[in-house]
Amino acid sequence: MHSRARDTSAQQTKPEHFSKRQLNTLIAAARTPAEHQRIAQYYQAKAQDYLAQAKEHEQMLAAYNASPSIGGKSRGAFVDHCKSYSQYSKDMAVKSQELAQLHEQIARDVEQK
């Protein structure tokens, strides 16, 4: 029963996920520090998702490299895909973190006015 309480609190602090349309609407209408913080939290969560995807592809890369039944061109294609997607995900995580920081700064600037 104690773990159930932890699950409930974790659900309450779970970051919001927006559709592209909802995000664009929120960005266009954001005027308050709280609205910019919501956007920043969204981008922080996206950054964490991208980092998780990068890690997943790094693990897949290790699995493909360890597989005795995959060789030659097939292995190369899998390896290239995993390396490329892992790097893409890392790059997107950085960009998402940058957007989060920008919205955090906007929230501070709006608050000071």
Rosetta silent file (secondary structure, phi, psi, omega in degrees, C-alpha in Angstrom):
SEQUENCE: MHSRARDTSAQQTKPEHFSKRQLNTLIAAARTPAEHQRIAQYYQAKAQDYLAQAKEHEQMLAAYNASPSIGGKSRGAFVDHCKSYSQYSKDMAVKSQELAQLHEQIARDVEQK
SCORE:     score description
SCORE:     0.000 S_00000001
   1 L     0.000  -34.467  178.868    0.000    0.000    0.000 S_00000001
   2 H   -63.001  -40.455 -179.938    2.903    2.339    0.693 S_00000001
   3 H   -66.464  -29.788  177.766    4.233    1.914   -2.855 S_00000001
   4 H   -63.305  -38.571  177.763    0.811    2.814   -4.209 S_00000001
   5 H   -63.215  -40.313  177.951    1.077    6.223   -2.516 S_00000001
   6 H   -64.615  -40.371  178.740    4.427    6.755   -4.217 S_00000001
   7 H   -60.465  -42.325  179.788    2.901    5.810   -7.573 S_00000001
   8 H   -63.402  -44.412 -179.167    0.142    8.377   -7.090 S_00000001
   9 H   -67.627  -35.381  177.740    2.579   11.164   -6.225 S_00000001
  10 H   -65.518  -36.766  178.921    4.761   10.267   -9.206 S_00000001
  11 H   -67.479  -35.158 -178.748    1.717   10.503  -11.461 S_00000001
  12 H   -68.968  -29.141 -178.966    0.859   13.916  -10.085 S_00000001
  13 L   -98.063    5.429  179.726    4.307   15.305  -10.945 S_00000001
  14 L   -62.576  133.348 -178.366    4.449   13.656  -14.377 S_00000001
  15 L   -64.483  152.273  178.299    5.261   16.276  -17.013 S_00000001
  16 L   -73.499  146.697  171.921    2.551   17.361  -19.410 S_00000001
  17 L  -119.160  132.200 -177.786    2.595   16.106  -22.955 S_00000001
  18 L  -115.471  150.595  167.673    1.089   18.263  -25.651 S_00000001
  19 L   -71.685  166.287  177.951    0.131   17.573  -29.238 S_00000001
  20 H   -59.508  -39.298  179.764    2.007   19.733  -31.735 S_00000001
  21 H   -65.168  -44.797  178.955   -1.108   21.852  -32.114 S_00000001
  22 H   -62.520  -42.897  179.692   -1.520   22.289  -28.344 S_00000001
  23 H   -62.331  -45.894  179.895    2.155   23.194  -27.961 S_00000001
  24 H   -62.698  -38.432  177.494    1.984   25.753  -30.768 S_00000001
  25 H   -64.819  -44.319  179.886   -1.155   27.274  -29.258 S_00000001
  26 H   -64.444  -42.922  179.192    0.479   27.488  -25.825 S_00000001
  27 H   -61.626  -45.708 -177.992    3.648   29.028  -27.258 S_00000001
  28 H   -64.608  -32.865 -175.346    1.662   31.618  -29.233 S_00000001
  29 H   -96.793   -9.655 -173.688   -0.477   32.551  -26.229 S_00000001
  30 L   -60.903  124.899  178.991    2.142   32.346  -23.453 S_00000001
  31 L  -131.359  -25.911 -173.374    2.287   35.577  -21.484 S_00000001
  32 L  -102.344  159.404  174.861    2.832   34.569  -17.868 S_00000001
  33 H   -56.096  -40.473 -178.563    5.819   33.019  -16.098 S_00000001
  34 H   -62.381  -40.162  179.183    3.687   29.933  -15.338 S_00000001
  35 H   -65.569  -41.766  178.191    2.859   29.426  -19.007 S_00000001
  36 H   -69.001  -32.330  175.757    6.531   29.679  -19.997 S_00000001
  37 H   -66.614  -38.922  176.230    7.440   27.282  -17.169 S_00000001
  38 H   -59.606  -42.727  179.220    4.910   24.766  -18.541 S_00000001
  39 H   -66.243  -43.504  178.750    6.608   25.013  -21.931 S_00000001
  40 H   -60.264  -42.891  179.012   10.053   24.694  -20.330 S_00000001
  41 H   -64.288  -37.453  176.290    8.943   21.583  -18.438 S_00000001
  42 H   -59.872  -48.276 -178.472    7.607   20.102  -21.661 S_00000001
  43 H   -68.031  -33.031  174.728   10.970   20.619  -23.373 S_00000001
  44 H   -63.722  -42.408  178.417   12.861   19.203  -20.385 S_00000001
  45 H   -64.509  -40.002  177.292   10.685   16.079  -20.581 S_00000001
  46 H   -62.252  -40.751  178.405   11.314   15.857  -24.332 S_00000001
  47 H   -59.850  -43.198  178.605   15.055   16.085  -23.682 S_00000001
  48 H   -64.657  -38.815  176.380   14.806   13.168  -21.248 S_00000001
  49 H   -61.705  -44.613  179.390   12.801   11.179  -23.818 S_00000001
  50 H   -63.199  -41.191  178.331   15.463   11.837  -26.452 S_00000001
  51 H   -64.115  -37.174  177.191   18.235   10.760  -24.076 S_00000001
  52 H   -65.286  -39.866  177.713   16.327    7.550  -23.336 S_00000001
  53 H   -65.538  -39.497  177.814   16.004    6.893  -27.072 S_00000001
  54 H   -61.749  -44.692  179.453   19.736    7.477  -27.529 S_00000001
  55 H   -63.263  -41.781  179.029   20.506    5.009  -24.756 S_00000001
  56 H   -59.361  -43.120  179.907   18.108    2.473  -26.251 S_00000001
  57 H   -72.168  -29.465  174.196   19.856    2.690  -29.625 S_00000001
  58 H   -66.868  -38.679  177.075   23.270    2.384  -27.984 S_00000001
  59 H   -67.948  -38.989  176.473   22.053   -0.821  -26.324 S_00000001
  60 H   -63.885  -39.624  177.814   20.689   -2.059  -29.643 S_00000001
  61 H   -58.650  -45.685  178.290   24.047   -1.288  -31.255 S_00000001
  62 H   -62.378  -38.952  179.903   25.789   -3.450  -28.674 S_00000001
  63 H   -66.826  -43.731  177.952   23.270   -6.248  -29.280 S_00000001
  64 H   -63.439  -40.713  178.686   23.749   -6.137  -33.055 S_00000001
  65 H   -65.624  -29.827 -178.411   27.504   -6.147  -32.638 S_00000001
  66 H   -85.895  -14.692 -174.957   27.262   -9.161  -30.308 S_00000001
  67 L   -73.703  120.839  179.366   24.901  -11.158  -32.538 S_00000001
  68 L   -74.671  -17.487 -176.298   26.688  -14.056  -34.230 S_00000001
  69 L   -90.969   -7.058  179.629   23.876  -14.479  -36.775 S_00000001
  70 L  -111.949  122.333 -179.576   24.067  -10.948  -38.197 S_00000001
  71 L  -144.687 -176.013  175.599   27.041  -10.131  -40.332 S_00000001
  72 H    54.477 -135.504 -176.699   28.264   -8.351  -43.417 S_00000001
  73 H   -63.877  -35.460 -179.934   26.101   -5.664  -44.979 S_00000001
  74 H   -61.347  -47.988  179.184   23.192   -6.379  -42.648 S_00000001
  75 H   -58.969  -44.899 -179.787   25.297   -5.710  -39.560 S_00000001
  76 H   -58.714  -41.045  179.552   26.645   -2.545  -41.151 S_00000001
  77 H   -65.691  -43.786  179.053   23.131   -1.285  -41.894 S_00000001
  78 H   -64.604  -44.398 -179.210   21.961   -1.972  -38.337 S_00000001
  79 H   -61.907  -46.631  179.692   25.089   -0.409  -36.843 S_00000001
  80 H   -60.540  -43.115  179.482   24.789    2.682  -39.049 S_00000001
  81 H   -60.588  -50.082 -176.103   21.120    3.082  -38.140 S_00000001
  82 H   -63.918  -42.412  178.201   21.751    2.756  -34.408 S_00000001
  83 H   -63.398  -45.832 -178.379   24.719    5.119  -34.415 S_00000001
  84 H   -63.587  -46.488 -177.567   22.870    7.682  -36.516 S_00000001
  85 H   -69.048  -35.777  177.368   19.675    7.561  -34.475 S_00000001
  86 H   -62.939  -44.972 -179.893   21.568    7.682  -31.201 S_00000001
  87 H   -66.869  -42.139  176.907   23.450   10.800  -32.310 S_00000001
  88 H   -57.289  -46.583 -178.695   20.262   12.391  -33.673 S_00000001
  89 H   -62.812  -41.138  177.362   18.524   11.749  -30.339 S_00000001
  90 H   -63.248  -42.665  178.652   21.420   13.266  -28.382 S_00000001
  91 H   -62.703  -42.311  179.411   21.378   16.339  -30.638 S_00000001
  92 H   -66.914  -33.484  176.842   17.627   16.723  -30.195 S_00000001
  93 H   -63.016  -43.771  178.899   18.028   16.400  -26.413 S_00000001
  94 H   -61.949  -45.348 -179.161   20.491   19.288  -26.442 S_00000001
  95 H   -65.246  -38.108  177.315   18.162   21.404  -28.576 S_00000001
  96 H   -65.505  -39.991  177.331   15.199   20.603  -26.325 S_00000001
  97 H   -64.637  -38.018  177.644   17.222   21.583  -23.256 S_00000001
  98 H   -63.171  -43.036  177.820   18.160   24.849  -24.961 S_00000001
  99 H   -63.689  -39.710  177.394   14.479   25.598  -25.654 S_00000001
 100 H   -61.031  -44.537 -179.760   13.631   24.794  -22.042 S_00000001
 101 H   -63.828  -38.909  178.199   16.317   27.188  -20.831 S_00000001
 102 H   -63.265  -43.129  179.585   15.050   29.931  -23.134 S_00000001
 103 H   -69.728  -32.817  174.311   11.505   29.572  -21.812 S_00000001
 104 H   -63.894  -40.305  178.338   12.803   29.553  -18.230 S_00000001
 105 H   -66.056  -42.234  177.265   14.622   32.801  -18.985 S_00000001
 106 H   -60.746  -41.449  178.243   11.487   34.295  -20.526 S_00000001
 107 H   -59.519  -43.131  178.185    9.537   33.275  -17.409 S_00000001
 108 H   -65.571  -42.239 -179.761   12.085   35.093  -15.224 S_00000001
 109 H   -63.157  -44.037  179.206   12.034   38.151  -17.487 S_00000001
 110 H   -63.855  -39.490 -179.469    8.224   38.317  -17.490 S_00000001
 111 H   -63.517  -34.141 -176.903    8.176   37.902  -13.710 S_00000001
 112 H   -78.108  -15.257 -178.185   10.519   40.871  -13.248 S_00000001
 113 L   -77.562    0.000    0.000    8.330   43.237  -15.276 S_00000001
